[in-house]
């Protein structure tokens, strides 16, 4: 029996299974609301990024259907070739209005927006300094750009300053990149301090608002607004696929920035324009974010309640069966660290048996395994009570 160049695949899969790192998709039937049907089981959904419950909102569906009737299902080309519709411009203007920026540009995904923006803004003579916990798309953008990319310790402004002091002078342009709300931790970046350093060392700042947009700020603009930094020059990136309940990504910023990206971002130029349905759904969502602050209020009320009750539950057990530690979150993403990947996976399975969908996030997505709970505006008190009771059971 000969070997083939693909034999390593089977071996790698076996190794993944052994390390409890093998992953599989989970099939949801119907709409992903606060309660979902998953493979015959009814589960309260704490694994969604649909913070405001808009992905199943009939107004988004109606807007998407109307757009399909008017424009068809596909954009049929890249935006610069034949794929541009007035609907795209309307969405870009609406995002710019939400963000308080001159303009915005819409990409096919948030991942592509980060890759496209970073690769356009910096190249081999340049320096990227990124938070070590940044999203994969920011890291990939750094690699694709060819710039020298260095990580600073998570949220550590002193370390960022050290790196600027040592490396800034040797490079042409410098770009600091950070999630505003860290997707697998739920904490916020120290944006005011980062912006101060950026000014001192002549650096651009790219902030990823994937989990901030629609969730933070009195206007729902995002964590940049919440942190009082909206008037600073920034490259703001985000996604249409989380609180906005659709699909796609964007960059918002100054007119020259957006103009430049339209001419120089390969991930925008060489890919098909966002579908009419996704574009229209996102546009409807931006209007809802602006006109229905009560959704944000309901979300934050749920966040406060769960955090308070969690601290009681986790602080209490005398001889806990499992020690869970709440990571320092300031958002609807609440993470509980545990002793091992195996323990976290088992806890997630036990919660599932209790009718609760809480994701086990493990390496290589994160350095240490954790339960990741995401809250929605549409969770009812009974849902939250069940979560707390389930966790109480797990910690023993
Ligand atoms: C989800 C996410 C993205 C990617 O957005 P998509 O639209 O899903 O491709 C980028 N950055 C962060 C921080 C994210 O959480």
PDB file of N, CA and C in Angstrom, residues 272-355:
ATOM      1  N   UNK A 272     -17.655  40.364  -5.640  1.00  0.00           N
ATOM      2  CA  UNK A 272     -18.995  40.779  -6.054  1.00  0.00           C
ATOM      3  C   UNK A 272     -19.653  41.653  -4.993  1.00  0.00           C
ATOM      4  N   UNK A 273     -20.371  42.659  -5.414  1.00  0.00           N
ATOM      5  CA  UNK A 273     -21.071  43.560  -4.499  1.00  0.00           C
ATOM      6  C   UNK A 273     -22.035  42.787  -3.611  1.00  0.00           C
ATOM      7  N   UNK A 274     -22.241  43.336  -2.424  1.00  0.00           N
ATOM      8  CA  UNK A 274     -23.153  42.727  -1.447  1.00  0.00           C
ATOM      9  C   UNK A 274     -24.516  42.477  -2.103  1.00  0.00           C
ATOM     10  N   UNK A 275     -25.160  41.349  -1.771  1.00  0.00           N
ATOM     11  CA  UNK A 275     -26.432  41.020  -2.420  1.00  0.00           C
ATOM     12  C   UNK A 275     -27.498  42.048  -2.036  1.00  0.00           C
ATOM     13  N   UNK A 276     -28.453  42.297  -2.946  1.00  0.00           N
ATOM     14  CA  UNK A 276     -29.517  43.261  -2.645  1.00  0.00           C
ATOM     15  C   UNK A 276     -30.262  42.922  -1.346  1.00  0.00           C
ATOM     16  N   UNK A 277     -30.519  41.640  -1.099  1.00  0.00           N
ATOM     17  CA  UNK A 277     -31.264  41.245   0.107  1.00  0.00           C
ATOM     18  C   UNK A 277     -30.485  41.604   1.372  1.00  0.00           C
ATOM     19  N   UNK A 278     -29.192  41.259   1.409  1.00  0.00           N
ATOM     20  CA  UNK A 278     -28.379  41.567   2.585  1.00  0.00           C
ATOM     21  C   UNK A 278     -28.273  43.081   2.794  1.00  0.00           C
ATOM     22  N   UNK A 279     -28.109  43.799   1.690  1.00  0.00           N
ATOM     23  CA  UNK A 279     -27.974  45.261   1.765  1.00  0.00           C
ATOM     24  C   UNK A 279     -29.235  45.890   2.349  1.00  0.00           C
ATOM     25  N   UNK A 280     -30.387  45.474   1.836  1.00  0.00           N
ATOM     26  CA  UNK A 280     -31.656  46.058   2.282  1.00  0.00           C
ATOM     27  C   UNK A 280     -31.953  45.695   3.732  1.00  0.00           C
ATOM     28  N   UNK A 281     -31.650  44.457   4.122  1.00  0.00           N
ATOM     29  CA  UNK A 281     -31.888  44.039   5.511  1.00  0.00           C
ATOM     30  C   UNK A 281     -31.029  44.867   6.464  1.00  0.00           C
ATOM     31  N   UNK A 282     -29.759  45.075   6.097  1.00  0.00           N
ATOM     32  CA  UNK A 282     -28.862  45.860   6.952  1.00  0.00           C
ATOM     33  C   UNK A 282     -29.335  47.308   7.053  1.00  0.00           C
ATOM     34  N   UNK A 283     -29.826  47.855   5.938  1.00  0.00           N
ATOM     35  CA  UNK A 283     -30.321  49.235   5.952  1.00  0.00           C
ATOM     36  C   UNK A 283     -31.520  49.363   6.896  1.00  0.00           C
ATOM     37  N   UNK A 284     -32.425  48.399   6.836  1.00  0.00           N
ATOM     38  CA  UNK A 284     -33.584  48.409   7.752  1.00  0.00           C
ATOM     39  C   UNK A 284     -33.104  48.318   9.201  1.00  0.00           C
ATOM     40  N   UNK A 285     -32.061  47.510   9.429  1.00  0.00           N
ATOM     41  CA  UNK A 285     -31.541  47.322  10.794  1.00  0.00           C
ATOM     42  C   UNK A 285     -30.924  48.614  11.339  1.00  0.00           C
ATOM     43  N   UNK A 286     -30.188  49.332  10.485  1.00  0.00           N
ATOM     44  CA  UNK A 286     -29.576  50.592  10.945  1.00  0.00           C
ATOM     45  C   UNK A 286     -30.673  51.566  11.388  1.00  0.00           C
ATOM     46  N   UNK A 287     -31.774  51.629  10.641  1.00  0.00           N
ATOM     47  CA  UNK A 287     -32.881  52.514  11.038  1.00  0.00           C
ATOM     48  C   UNK A 287     -33.472  52.081  12.377  1.00  0.00           C
ATOM     49  N   UNK A 288     -33.610  50.774  12.573  1.00  0.00           N
ATOM     50  CA  UNK A 288     -34.171  50.281  13.839  1.00  0.00           C
ATOM     51  C   UNK A 288     -33.228  50.611  15.002  1.00  0.00           C
ATOM     52  N   UNK A 289     -31.931  50.433  14.792  1.00  0.00           N
ATOM     53  CA  UNK A 289     -30.952  50.770  15.838  1.00  0.00           C
ATOM     54  C   UNK A 289     -31.102  52.241  16.235  1.00  0.00           C
ATOM     55  N   UNK A 290     -31.325  53.108  15.234  1.00  0.00           N
ATOM     56  CA  UNK A 290     -31.415  54.542  15.523  1.00  0.00           C
ATOM     57  C   UNK A 290     -32.733  54.931  16.176  1.00  0.00           C
ATOM     58  N   UNK A 291     -33.808  54.227  15.844  1.00  0.00           N
ATOM     59  CA  UNK A 291     -35.123  54.670  16.302  1.00  0.00           C
ATOM     60  C   UNK A 291     -35.732  53.843  17.425  1.00  0.00           C
ATOM     61  N   UNK A 292     -35.093  52.753  17.804  1.00  0.00           N
ATOM     62  CA  UNK A 292     -35.653  51.923  18.875  1.00  0.00           C
ATOM     63  C   UNK A 292     -34.624  51.670  19.973  1.00  0.00           C
ATOM     64  N   UNK A 293     -34.256  52.747  20.716  1.00  0.00           N
ATOM     65  CA  UNK A 293     -33.265  52.586  21.791  1.00  0.00           C
ATOM     66  C   UNK A 293     -33.745  51.629  22.878  1.00  0.00           C
ATOM     67  N   UNK A 294     -35.039  51.379  22.940  1.00  0.00           N
ATOM     68  CA  UNK A 294     -35.565  50.461  23.968  1.00  0.00           C
ATOM     69  C   UNK A 294     -34.999  49.049  23.824  1.00  0.00           C
ATOM     70  N   UNK A 295     -34.596  48.689  22.591  1.00  0.00           N
ATOM     71  CA  UNK A 295     -33.983  47.356  22.408  1.00  0.00           C
ATOM     72  C   UNK A 295     -32.650  47.287  23.135  1.00  0.00           C
ATOM     73  N   UNK A 296     -31.851  48.359  22.970  1.00  0.00           N
ATOM     74  CA  UNK A 296     -30.562  48.417  23.665  1.00  0.00           C
ATOM     75  C   UNK A 296     -30.768  48.414  25.174  1.00  0.00           C
ATOM     76  N   UNK A 297     -31.793  49.169  25.618  1.00  0.00           N
ATOM     77  CA  UNK A 297     -32.064  49.242  27.064  1.00  0.00           C
ATOM     78  C   UNK A 297     -32.412  47.853  27.608  1.00  0.00           C
ATOM     79  N   UNK A 298     -33.218  47.093  26.869  1.00  0.00           N
ATOM     80  CA  UNK A 298     -33.602  45.744  27.312  1.00  0.00           C
ATOM     81  C   UNK A 298     -32.367  44.842  27.372  1.00  0.00           C
ATOM     82  N   UNK A 299     -31.486  44.970  26.385  1.00  0.00           N
ATOM     83  CA  UNK A 299     -30.261  44.165  26.357  1.00  0.00           C
ATOM     84  C   UNK A 299     -29.412  44.444  27.593  1.00  0.00           C
ATOM     85  N   UNK A 300     -29.187  45.740  27.870  1.00  0.00           N
ATOM     86  CA  UNK A 300     -28.307  46.097  28.989  1.00  0.00           C
ATOM     87  C   UNK A 300     -28.928  45.738  30.326  1.00  0.00           C
ATOM     88  N   UNK A 301     -30.244  45.793  30.422  1.00  0.00           N
ATOM     89  CA  UNK A 301     -30.902  45.359  31.642  1.00  0.00           C
ATOM     90  C   UNK A 301     -30.652  43.861  31.860  1.00  0.00           C
ATOM     91  N   UNK A 302     -30.709  43.077  30.789  1.00  0.00           N
ATOM     92  CA  UNK A 302     -30.400  41.641  30.884  1.00  0.00           C
ATOM     93  C   UNK A 302     -28.949  41.413  31.296  1.00  0.00           C
ATOM     94  N   UNK A 303     -28.040  42.215  30.731  1.00  0.00           N
ATOM     95  CA  UNK A 303     -26.610  42.066  31.055  1.00  0.00           C
ATOM     96  C   UNK A 303     -26.379  42.304  32.551  1.00  0.00           C
ATOM     97  N   UNK A 304     -26.942  43.408  33.052  1.00  0.00           N
ATOM     98  CA  UNK A 304     -26.750  43.737  34.480  1.00  0.00           C
ATOM     99  C   UNK A 304     -27.282  42.629  35.371  1.00  0.00           C
ATOM    100  N   UNK A 305     -28.465  42.134  35.021  1.00  0.00           N
ATOM    101  CA  UNK A 305     -29.096  41.109  35.844  1.00  0.00           C
ATOM    102  C   UNK A 305     -28.264  39.827  35.874  1.00  0.00           C
ATOM    103  N   UNK A 306     -27.815  39.384  34.718  1.00  0.00           N
ATOM    104  CA  UNK A 306     -27.055  38.131  34.665  1.00  0.00           C
ATOM    105  C   UNK A 306     -25.718  38.279  35.396  1.00  0.00           C
ATOM    106  N   UNK A 307     -25.039  39.409  35.227  1.00  0.00           N
ATOM    107  CA  UNK A 307     -23.750  39.584  35.893  1.00  0.00           C
ATOM    108  C   UNK A 307     -23.911  39.531  37.410  1.00  0.00           C
ATOM    109  N   UNK A 308     -24.943  40.220  37.922  1.00  0.00           N
ATOM    110  CA  UNK A 308     -25.175  40.218  39.370  1.00  0.00           C
ATOM    111  C   UNK A 308     -25.428  38.809  39.878  1.00  0.00           C
ATOM    112  N   UNK A 309     -26.335  38.104  39.200  1.00  0.00           N
ATOM    113  CA  UNK A 309     -26.713  36.777  39.684  1.00  0.00           C
ATOM    114  C   UNK A 309     -25.570  35.775  39.511  1.00  0.00           C
ATOM    115  N   UNK A 310     -24.807  35.934  38.456  1.00  0.00           N
ATOM    116  CA  UNK A 310     -23.664  35.034  38.230  1.00  0.00           C
ATOM    117  C   UNK A 310     -22.657  35.136  39.363  1.00  0.00           C
ATOM    118  N   UNK A 311     -22.378  36.370  39.780  1.00  0.00           N
ATOM    119  CA  UNK A 311     -21.396  36.552  40.846  1.00  0.00           C
ATOM    120  C   UNK A 311     -21.868  35.877  42.123  1.00  0.00           C
ATOM    121  N   UNK A 312     -23.179  35.917  42.381  1.00  0.00           N
ATOM    122  CA  UNK A 312     -23.722  35.218  43.551  1.00  0.00           C
ATOM    123  C   UNK A 312     -23.518  33.711  43.415  1.00  0.00           C
ATOM    124  N   UNK A 313     -23.888  33.180  42.241  1.00  0.00           N
ATOM    125  CA  UNK A 313     -23.807  31.729  42.020  1.00  0.00           C
ATOM    126  C   UNK A 313     -22.359  31.232  42.082  1.00  0.00           C
ATOM    127  N   UNK A 314     -21.457  31.953  41.424  1.00  0.00           N
ATOM    128  CA  UNK A 314     -20.072  31.477  41.333  1.00  0.00           C
ATOM    129  C   UNK A 314     -19.329  31.675  42.641  1.00  0.00           C
ATOM    130  N   UNK A 315     -19.776  32.665  43.433  1.00  0.00           N
ATOM    131  CA  UNK A 315     -19.084  32.949  44.689  1.00  0.00           C
ATOM    132  C   UNK A 315     -19.472  31.978  45.794  1.00  0.00           C
ATOM    133  N   UNK A 316     -20.610  31.299  45.628  1.00  0.00           N
ATOM    134  CA  UNK A 316     -21.211  30.609  46.753  1.00  0.00           C
ATOM    135  C   UNK A 316     -20.668  29.221  47.131  1.00  0.00           C
ATOM    136  N   UNK A 317     -20.523  28.283  46.180  1.00  0.00           N
ATOM    137  CA  UNK A 317     -20.371  26.886  46.588  1.00  0.00           C
ATOM    138  C   UNK A 317     -19.219  26.667  47.565  1.00  0.00           C
ATOM    139  N   UNK A 318     -19.477  25.837  48.571  1.00  0.00           N
ATOM    140  CA  UNK A 318     -18.462  25.555  49.588  1.00  0.00           C
ATOM    141  C   UNK A 318     -17.450  24.560  49.012  1.00  0.00           C
ATOM    142  N   UNK A 319     -17.972  23.468  48.418  1.00  0.00           N
ATOM    143  CA  UNK A 319     -17.090  22.487  47.778  1.00  0.00           C
ATOM    144  C   UNK A 319     -17.535  22.335  46.330  1.00  0.00           C
ATOM    145  N   UNK A 320     -17.140  23.299  45.471  1.00  0.00           N
ATOM    146  CA  UNK A 320     -17.653  23.298  44.100  1.00  0.00           C
ATOM    147  C   UNK A 320     -17.217  22.059  43.311  1.00  0.00           C
ATOM    148  N   UNK A 321     -18.149  21.536  42.493  1.00  0.00           N
ATOM    149  CA  UNK A 321     -17.812  20.422  41.600  1.00  0.00           C
ATOM    150  C   UNK A 321     -16.930  20.939  40.466  1.00  0.00           C
ATOM    151  N   UNK A 322     -17.139  22.201  40.112  1.00  0.00           N
ATOM    152  CA  UNK A 322     -16.361  22.813  39.038  1.00  0.00           C
ATOM    153  C   UNK A 322     -16.149  24.284  39.380  1.00  0.00           C
ATOM    154  N   UNK A 323     -14.909  24.723  39.351  1.00  0.00           N
ATOM    155  CA  UNK A 323     -14.624  26.132  39.636  1.00  0.00           C
ATOM    156  C   UNK A 323     -14.678  26.919  38.335  1.00  0.00           C
ATOM    157  N   UNK A 324     -15.660  27.827  38.237  1.00  0.00           N
ATOM    158  CA  UNK A 324     -15.763  28.712  37.076  1.00  0.00           C
ATOM    159  C   UNK A 324     -15.468  30.133  37.539  1.00  0.00           C
ATOM    160  N   UNK A 325     -14.751  30.855  36.680  1.00  0.00           N
ATOM    161  CA  UNK A 325     -14.332  32.211  37.022  1.00  0.00           C
ATOM    162  C   UNK A 325     -14.856  33.162  35.955  1.00  0.00           C
ATOM    163  N   UNK A 326     -15.577  34.212  36.386  1.00  0.00           N
ATOM    164  CA  UNK A 326     -16.094  35.167  35.397  1.00  0.00           C
ATOM    165  C   UNK A 326     -14.956  36.061  34.921  1.00  0.00           C
ATOM    166  N   UNK A 327     -14.729  36.111  33.607  1.00  0.00           N
ATOM    167  CA  UNK A 327     -13.691  36.982  33.049  1.00  0.00           C
ATOM    168  C   UNK A 327     -14.212  38.420  33.072  1.00  0.00           C
ATOM    169  N   UNK A 328     -13.305  39.403  33.123  1.00  0.00           N
ATOM    170  CA  UNK A 328     -13.732  40.790  33.298  1.00  0.00           C
ATOM    171  C   UNK A 328     -14.410  41.383  32.056  1.00  0.00           C
ATOM    172  N   UNK A 329     -15.699  41.121  31.914  1.00  0.00           N
ATOM    173  CA  UNK A 329     -16.452  41.600  30.764  1.00  0.00           C
ATOM    174  C   UNK A 329     -17.206  42.887  31.089  1.00  0.00           C
ATOM    175  N   UNK A 330     -17.400  43.728  30.071  1.00  0.00           N
ATOM    176  CA  UNK A 330     -18.218  44.932  30.223  1.00  0.00           C
ATOM    177  C   UNK A 330     -19.244  44.991  29.108  1.00  0.00           C
ATOM    178  N   UNK A 331     -19.699  43.836  28.636  1.00  0.00           N
ATOM    179  CA  UNK A 331     -20.547  43.799  27.448  1.00  0.00           C
ATOM    180  C   UNK A 331     -21.530  42.636  27.543  1.00  0.00           C
ATOM    181  N   UNK A 332     -22.390  42.446  26.544  1.00  0.00           N
ATOM    182  CA  UNK A 332     -23.289  41.284  26.548  1.00  0.00           C
ATOM    183  C   UNK A 332     -22.569  39.955  26.318  1.00  0.00           C
ATOM    184  N   UNK A 333     -21.246  39.984  26.141  1.00  0.00           N
ATOM    185  CA  UNK A 333     -20.459  38.751  26.023  1.00  0.00           C
ATOM    186  C   UNK A 333     -19.885  38.449  27.400  1.00  0.00           C
ATOM    187  N   UNK A 334     -20.352  37.366  28.014  1.00  0.00           N
ATOM    188  CA  UNK A 334     -19.916  37.033  29.368  1.00  0.00           C
ATOM    189  C   UNK A 334     -19.227  35.674  29.313  1.00  0.00           C
ATOM    190  N   UNK A 335     -17.953  35.644  29.750  1.00  0.00           N
ATOM    191  CA  UNK A 335     -17.183  34.406  29.630  1.00  0.00           C
ATOM    192  C   UNK A 335     -16.815  33.864  30.996  1.00  0.00           C
ATOM    193  N   UNK A 336     -16.884  32.530  31.107  1.00  0.00           N
ATOM    194  CA  UNK A 336     -16.550  31.855  32.345  1.00  0.00           C
ATOM    195  C   UNK A 336     -15.395  30.896  32.086  1.00  0.00           C
ATOM    196  N   UNK A 337     -14.256  31.174  32.703  1.00  0.00           N
ATOM    197  CA  UNK A 337     -13.091  30.321  32.543  1.00  0.00           C
ATOM    198  C   UNK A 337     -13.173  29.129  33.480  1.00  0.00           C
ATOM    199  N   UNK A 338     -12.570  27.995  33.068  1.00  0.00           N
ATOM    200  CA  UNK A 338     -12.571  26.795  33.906  1.00  0.00           C
ATOM    201  C   UNK A 338     -11.204  26.158  33.926  1.00  0.00           C
ATOM    202  N   UNK A 339     -11.073  25.046  34.654  1.00  0.00           N
ATOM    203  CA  UNK A 339      -9.757  24.445  34.857  1.00  0.00           C
ATOM    204  C   UNK A 339      -9.151  23.794  33.609  1.00  0.00           C
ATOM    205  N   UNK A 340      -9.983  23.281  32.689  1.00  0.00           N
ATOM    206  CA  UNK A 340      -9.428  22.582  31.521  1.00  0.00           C
ATOM    207  C   UNK A 340     -10.426  22.624  30.368  1.00  0.00           C
ATOM    208  N   UNK A 341      -9.910  22.353  29.160  1.00  0.00           N
ATOM    209  CA  UNK A 341     -10.787  22.281  27.997  1.00  0.00           C
ATOM    210  C   UNK A 341     -11.842  21.196  28.185  1.00  0.00           C
ATOM    211  N   UNK A 342     -11.415  20.051  28.735  1.00  0.00           N
ATOM    212  CA  UNK A 342     -12.332  18.946  28.952  1.00  0.00           C
ATOM    213  C   UNK A 342     -13.474  19.355  29.895  1.00  0.00           C
ATOM    214  N   UNK A 343     -13.140  20.041  30.975  1.00  0.00           N
ATOM    215  CA  UNK A 343     -14.147  20.464  31.951  1.00  0.00           C
ATOM    216  C   UNK A 343     -15.130  21.455  31.324  1.00  0.00           C
ATOM    217  N   UNK A 344     -14.614  22.347  30.477  1.00  0.00           N
ATOM    218  CA  UNK A 344     -15.470  23.343  29.838  1.00  0.00           C
ATOM    219  C   UNK A 344     -16.404  22.667  28.829  1.00  0.00           C
ATOM    220  N   UNK A 345     -15.869  21.734  28.060  1.00  0.00           N
ATOM    221  CA  UNK A 345     -16.702  21.020  27.091  1.00  0.00           C
ATOM    222  C   UNK A 345     -17.795  20.239  27.825  1.00  0.00           C
ATOM    223  N   UNK A 346     -17.416  19.590  28.925  1.00  0.00           N
ATOM    224  CA  UNK A 346     -18.408  18.825  29.685  1.00  0.00           C
ATOM    225  C   UNK A 346     -19.483  19.752  30.272  1.00  0.00           C
ATOM    226  N   UNK A 347     -19.076  20.908  30.780  1.00  0.00           N
ATOM    227  CA  UNK A 347     -20.049  21.863  31.340  1.00  0.00           C
ATOM    228  C   UNK A 347     -21.028  22.314  30.265  1.00  0.00           C
ATOM    229  N   UNK A 348     -20.498  22.580  29.064  1.00  0.00           N
ATOM    230  CA  UNK A 348     -21.356  23.005  27.959  1.00  0.00           C
ATOM    231  C   UNK A 348     -22.365  21.901  27.614  1.00  0.00           C
ATOM    232  N   UNK A 349     -21.904  20.638  27.648  1.00  0.00           N
ATOM    233  CA  UNK A 349     -22.810  19.515  27.354  1.00  0.00           C
ATOM    234  C   UNK A 349     -23.888  19.373  28.429  1.00  0.00           C
ATOM    235  N   UNK A 350     -23.513  19.574  29.682  1.00  0.00           N
ATOM    236  CA  UNK A 350     -24.506  19.477  30.763  1.00  0.00           C
ATOM    237  C   UNK A 350     -25.531  20.600  30.661  1.00  0.00           C
ATOM    238  N   UNK A 351     -25.085  21.778  30.302  1.00  0.00           N
ATOM    239  CA  UNK A 351     -26.025  22.897  30.123  1.00  0.00           C
ATOM    240  C   UNK A 351     -26.980  22.579  28.980  1.00  0.00           C
ATOM    241  N   UNK A 352     -26.450  21.947  27.934  1.00  0.00           N
ATOM    242  CA  UNK A 352     -27.296  21.567  26.801  1.00  0.00           C
ATOM    243  C   UNK A 352     -28.383  20.579  27.240  1.00  0.00           C
ATOM    244  N   UNK A 353     -27.997  19.619  28.092  1.00  0.00           N
ATOM    245  CA  UNK A 353     -29.001  18.681  28.606  1.00  0.00           C
ATOM    246  C   UNK A 353     -30.085  19.410  29.394  1.00  0.00           C
ATOM    247  N   UNK A 354     -29.714  20.550  29.989  1.00  0.00           N
ATOM    248  CA  UNK A 354     -30.682  21.338  30.750  1.00  0.00           C
ATOM    249  C   UNK A 354     -31.427  22.331  29.847  1.00  0.00           C
ATOM    250  N   UNK A 355     -31.247  22.203  28.521  1.00  0.00           N
ATOM    251  CA  UNK A 355     -31.988  23.059  27.587  1.00  0.00           C
ATOM    252  C   UNK A 355     -31.359  24.423  27.371  1.00  0.00           C
TER     253      UNK A 355
END
